[in-house]
mmCIF file of C-alpha atoms in Angstrom:
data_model
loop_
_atom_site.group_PDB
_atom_site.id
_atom_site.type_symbol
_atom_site.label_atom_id
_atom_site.label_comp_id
_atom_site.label_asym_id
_atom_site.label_seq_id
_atom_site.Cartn_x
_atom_site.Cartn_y
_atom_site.Cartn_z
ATOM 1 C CA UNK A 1 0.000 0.000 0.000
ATOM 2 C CA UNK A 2 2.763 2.036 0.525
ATOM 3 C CA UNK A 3 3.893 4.459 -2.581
ATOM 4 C CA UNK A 4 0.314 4.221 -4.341
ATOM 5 C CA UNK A 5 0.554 7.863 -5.046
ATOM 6 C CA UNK A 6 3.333 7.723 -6.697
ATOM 7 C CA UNK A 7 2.782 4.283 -9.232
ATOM 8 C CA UNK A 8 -0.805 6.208 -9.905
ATOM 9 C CA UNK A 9 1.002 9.121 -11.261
ATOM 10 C CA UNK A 10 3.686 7.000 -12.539
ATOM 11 C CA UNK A 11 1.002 5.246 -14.567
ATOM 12 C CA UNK A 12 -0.901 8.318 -15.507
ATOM 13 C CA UNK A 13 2.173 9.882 -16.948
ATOM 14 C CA UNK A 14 3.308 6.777 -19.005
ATOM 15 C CA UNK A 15 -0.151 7.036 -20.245
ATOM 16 C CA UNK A 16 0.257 10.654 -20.412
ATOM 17 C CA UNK A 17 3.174 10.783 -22.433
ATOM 18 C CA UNK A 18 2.142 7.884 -24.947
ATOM 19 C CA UNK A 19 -0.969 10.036 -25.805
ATOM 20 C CA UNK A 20 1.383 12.916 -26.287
ATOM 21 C CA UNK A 21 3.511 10.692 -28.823
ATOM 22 C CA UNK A 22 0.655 9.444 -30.891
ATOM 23 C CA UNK A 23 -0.286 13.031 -31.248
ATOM 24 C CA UNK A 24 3.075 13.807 -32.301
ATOM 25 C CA UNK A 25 3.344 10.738 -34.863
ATOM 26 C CA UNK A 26 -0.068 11.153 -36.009
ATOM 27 C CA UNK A 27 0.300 14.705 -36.974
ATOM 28 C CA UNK A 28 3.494 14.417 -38.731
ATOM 29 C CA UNK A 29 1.970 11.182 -40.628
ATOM 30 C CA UNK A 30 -0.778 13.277 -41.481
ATOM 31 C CA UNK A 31 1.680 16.063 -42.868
ATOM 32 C CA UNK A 32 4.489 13.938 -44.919
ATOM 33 C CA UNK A 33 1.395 11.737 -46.820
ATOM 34 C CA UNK A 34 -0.955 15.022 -47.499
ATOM 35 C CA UNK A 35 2.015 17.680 -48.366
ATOM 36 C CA UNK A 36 4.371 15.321 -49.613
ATOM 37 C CA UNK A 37 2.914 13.078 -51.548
ATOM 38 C CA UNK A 38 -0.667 14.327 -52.707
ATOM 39 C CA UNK A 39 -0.132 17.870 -52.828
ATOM 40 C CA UNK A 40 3.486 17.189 -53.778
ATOM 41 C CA UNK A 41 3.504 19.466 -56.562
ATOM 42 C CA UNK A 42 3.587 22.447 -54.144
ATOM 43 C CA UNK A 43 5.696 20.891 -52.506
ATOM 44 C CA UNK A 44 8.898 23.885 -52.175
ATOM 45 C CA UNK A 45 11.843 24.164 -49.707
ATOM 46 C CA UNK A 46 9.959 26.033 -47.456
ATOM 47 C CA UNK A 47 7.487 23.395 -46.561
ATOM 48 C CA UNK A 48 11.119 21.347 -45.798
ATOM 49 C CA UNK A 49 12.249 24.021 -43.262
ATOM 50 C CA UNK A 50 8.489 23.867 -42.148
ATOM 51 C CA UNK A 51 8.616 20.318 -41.646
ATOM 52 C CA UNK A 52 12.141 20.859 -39.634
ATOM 53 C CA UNK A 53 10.708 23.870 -37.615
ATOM 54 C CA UNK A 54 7.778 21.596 -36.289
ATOM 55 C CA UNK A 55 9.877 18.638 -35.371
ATOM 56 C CA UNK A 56 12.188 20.828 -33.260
ATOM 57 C CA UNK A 57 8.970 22.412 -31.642
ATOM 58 C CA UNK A 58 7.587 18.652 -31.155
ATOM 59 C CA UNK A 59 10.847 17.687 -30.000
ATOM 60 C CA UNK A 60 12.047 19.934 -27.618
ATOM 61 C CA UNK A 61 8.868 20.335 -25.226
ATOM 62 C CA UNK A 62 8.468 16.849 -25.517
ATOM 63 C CA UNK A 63 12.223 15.709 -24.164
ATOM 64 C CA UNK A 64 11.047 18.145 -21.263
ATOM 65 C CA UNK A 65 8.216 17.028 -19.898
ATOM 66 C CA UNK A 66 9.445 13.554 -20.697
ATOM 67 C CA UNK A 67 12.169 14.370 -18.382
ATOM 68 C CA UNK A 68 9.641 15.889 -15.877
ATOM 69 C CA UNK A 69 7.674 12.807 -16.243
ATOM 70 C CA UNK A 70 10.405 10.654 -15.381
ATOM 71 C CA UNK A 71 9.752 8.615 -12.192
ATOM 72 C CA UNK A 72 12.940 8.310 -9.377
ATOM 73 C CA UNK A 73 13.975 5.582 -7.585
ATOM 74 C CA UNK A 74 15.762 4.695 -4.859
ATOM 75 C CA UNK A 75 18.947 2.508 -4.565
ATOM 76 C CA UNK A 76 17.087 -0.511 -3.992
ATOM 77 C CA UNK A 77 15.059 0.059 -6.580
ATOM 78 C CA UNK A 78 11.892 1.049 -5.048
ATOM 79 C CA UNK A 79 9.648 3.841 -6.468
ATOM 80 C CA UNK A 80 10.011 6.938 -4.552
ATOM 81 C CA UNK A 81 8.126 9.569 -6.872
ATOM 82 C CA UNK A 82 6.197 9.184 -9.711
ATOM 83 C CA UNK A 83 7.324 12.138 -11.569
ATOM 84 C CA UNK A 84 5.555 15.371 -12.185
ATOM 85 C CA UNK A 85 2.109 16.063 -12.198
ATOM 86 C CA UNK A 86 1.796 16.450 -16.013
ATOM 87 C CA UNK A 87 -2.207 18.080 -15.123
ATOM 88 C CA UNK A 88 -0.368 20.917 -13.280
ATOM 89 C CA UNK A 89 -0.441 24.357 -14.401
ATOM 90 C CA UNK A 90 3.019 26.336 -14.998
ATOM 91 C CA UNK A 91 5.896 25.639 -17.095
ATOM 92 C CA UNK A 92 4.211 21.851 -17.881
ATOM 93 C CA UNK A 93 0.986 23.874 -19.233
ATOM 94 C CA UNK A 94 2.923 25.930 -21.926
ATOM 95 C CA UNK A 95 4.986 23.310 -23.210
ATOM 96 C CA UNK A 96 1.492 21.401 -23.205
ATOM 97 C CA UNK A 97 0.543 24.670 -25.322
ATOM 98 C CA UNK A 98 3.315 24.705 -27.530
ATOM 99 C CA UNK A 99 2.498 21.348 -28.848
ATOM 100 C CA UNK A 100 -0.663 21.781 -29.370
ATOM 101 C CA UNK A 101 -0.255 24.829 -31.526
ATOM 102 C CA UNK A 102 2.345 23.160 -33.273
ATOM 103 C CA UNK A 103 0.188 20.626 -33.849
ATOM 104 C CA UNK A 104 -2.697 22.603 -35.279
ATOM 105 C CA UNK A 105 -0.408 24.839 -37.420
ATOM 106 C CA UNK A 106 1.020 21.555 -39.010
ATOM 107 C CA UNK A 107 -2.259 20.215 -39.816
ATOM 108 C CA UNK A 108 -3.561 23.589 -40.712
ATOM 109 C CA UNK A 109 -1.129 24.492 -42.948
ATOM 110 C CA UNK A 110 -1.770 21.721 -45.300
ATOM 111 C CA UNK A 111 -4.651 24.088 -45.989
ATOM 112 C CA UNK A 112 -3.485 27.097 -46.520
ATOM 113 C CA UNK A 113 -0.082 28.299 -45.550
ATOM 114 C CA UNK A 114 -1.045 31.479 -44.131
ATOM 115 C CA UNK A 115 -1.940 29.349 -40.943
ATOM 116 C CA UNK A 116 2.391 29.657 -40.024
ATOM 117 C CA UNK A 117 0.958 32.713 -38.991
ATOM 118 C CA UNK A 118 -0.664 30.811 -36.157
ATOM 119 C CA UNK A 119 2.627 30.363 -34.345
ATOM 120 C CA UNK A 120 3.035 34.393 -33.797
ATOM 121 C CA UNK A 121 0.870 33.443 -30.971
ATOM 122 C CA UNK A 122 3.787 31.612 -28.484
ATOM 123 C CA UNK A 123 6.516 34.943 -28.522
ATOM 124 C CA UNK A 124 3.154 36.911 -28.701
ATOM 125 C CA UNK A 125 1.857 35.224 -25.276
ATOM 126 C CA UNK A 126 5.621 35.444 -24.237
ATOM 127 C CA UNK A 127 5.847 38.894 -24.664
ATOM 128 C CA UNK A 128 2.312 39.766 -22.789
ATOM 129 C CA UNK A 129 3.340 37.418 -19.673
ATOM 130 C CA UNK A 130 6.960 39.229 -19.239
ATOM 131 C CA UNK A 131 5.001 42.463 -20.078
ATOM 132 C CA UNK A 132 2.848 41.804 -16.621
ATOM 133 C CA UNK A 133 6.080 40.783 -15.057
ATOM 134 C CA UNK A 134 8.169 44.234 -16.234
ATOM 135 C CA UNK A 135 5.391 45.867 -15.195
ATOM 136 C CA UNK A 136 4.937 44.703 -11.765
ATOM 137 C CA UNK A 137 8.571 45.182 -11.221
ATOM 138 C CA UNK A 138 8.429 48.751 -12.247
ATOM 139 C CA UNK A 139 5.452 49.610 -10.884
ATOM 140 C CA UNK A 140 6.444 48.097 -7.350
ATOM 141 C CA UNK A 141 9.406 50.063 -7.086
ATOM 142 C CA UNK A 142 7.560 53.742 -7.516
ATOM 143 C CA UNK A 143 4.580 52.650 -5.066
ATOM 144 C CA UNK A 144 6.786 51.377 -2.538
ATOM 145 C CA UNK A 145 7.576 54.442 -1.189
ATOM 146 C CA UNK A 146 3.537 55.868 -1.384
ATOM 147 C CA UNK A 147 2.486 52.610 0.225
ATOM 148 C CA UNK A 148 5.011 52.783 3.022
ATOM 149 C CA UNK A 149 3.713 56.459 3.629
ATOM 150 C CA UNK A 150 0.362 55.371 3.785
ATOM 151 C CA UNK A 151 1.403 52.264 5.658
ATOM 152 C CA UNK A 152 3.106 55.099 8.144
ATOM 153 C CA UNK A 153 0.198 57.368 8.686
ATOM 154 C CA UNK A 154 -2.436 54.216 8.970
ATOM 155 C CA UNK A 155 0.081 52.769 11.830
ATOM 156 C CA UNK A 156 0.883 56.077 13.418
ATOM 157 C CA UNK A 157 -3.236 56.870 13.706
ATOM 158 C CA UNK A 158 -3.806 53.416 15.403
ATOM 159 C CA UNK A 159 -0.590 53.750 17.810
ATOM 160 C CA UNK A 160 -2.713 57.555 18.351
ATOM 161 C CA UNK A 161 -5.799 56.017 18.858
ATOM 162 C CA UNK A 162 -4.807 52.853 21.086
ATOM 163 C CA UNK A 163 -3.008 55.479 23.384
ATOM 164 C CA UNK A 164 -5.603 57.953 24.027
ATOM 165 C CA UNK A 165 -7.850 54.514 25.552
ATOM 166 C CA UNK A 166 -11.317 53.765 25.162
ATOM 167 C CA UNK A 167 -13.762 55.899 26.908
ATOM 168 C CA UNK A 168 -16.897 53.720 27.513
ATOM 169 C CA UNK A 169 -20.022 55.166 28.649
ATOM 170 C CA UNK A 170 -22.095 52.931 30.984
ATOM 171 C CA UNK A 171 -25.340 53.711 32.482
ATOM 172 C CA UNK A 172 -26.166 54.072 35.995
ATOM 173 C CA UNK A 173 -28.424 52.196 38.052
#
């Protein structure tokens, strides 16, 4: 009974990360028969770099959360954790993202190829997340020093008021 937790998660990330692979395989499949061989006559160098630009994007996401993934043992071989909890939000949610996108701009763009387009999205999301970040930074600094003033005169006025005492009325009998 000991160390279910961790063969559950163990198994759900095996699981995890086989789904992941047949999405991979699948959409590449999907990509070499319908570019390269019935639409092969507009078929250019570009869609090669294409092809090469998607399998680094499946790639390198993929060898990360693989590695995430990866359960540890101990020296006698025991399972001590399952590995990461691939349904967690963070860093294992955007590289869940960027496979996905690359995904549907692979598929898409046996379409149409204006759907490259598609992957202006990542730096785009990139940019807006660090945005919030410089932001908070920046803005923390300046209001510092107008929240410790207010933080001041708020502390001073209860130090003011706690000295003075409470004055209670109470009726006579």
């Amino acid at each position: 009974m000991a160390n279910q937790g961790a063969k559950k998660r163990k198994e759900e990330n095996a699981r995890h990360m086989s789904k992941l692979l047949r999405l991979i395989i699948g959409c590449n499949v999907v990509y070499v028969v319908a570019r390269m061989l019935i639409f092969h006559s507009s078929f250019t160098w570009k869609h090669w770099i294409g092809l090469i630009l998607t399998s680094v994007a499946y790639a390198l996401p993929y060898q990360q959360l693989a590695s995430m993934a990866k359960p540890t043992y101990s020296d006698n071989g025991e399972l001590e954790d399952g590995g990461f909890d691939m349904s967690s939000g963070g860093v294992c949610e955007y590289l869940h993202d960027i496979i996905y996108i690359t995904s549907f701009v692979q598929i898409t763009s046996i379409i149409s190829d204006k759907f490259w387009y598609t992957y202006l999205v990542i730096p785009a999301f990139g940019a807006y997340k660090a945005s919030g970040l410089i932001k908070f930074f920046l803005s923390h600094d300046s209001e510092g020093m107008m929240e410790d003033e207010k933080a001041r005169k708020k502390r001073e006025k209860t130090e003011r008021k706690a000295s003075r005492g409470k004055i209670m009325k109470t009726r006579a009998r």
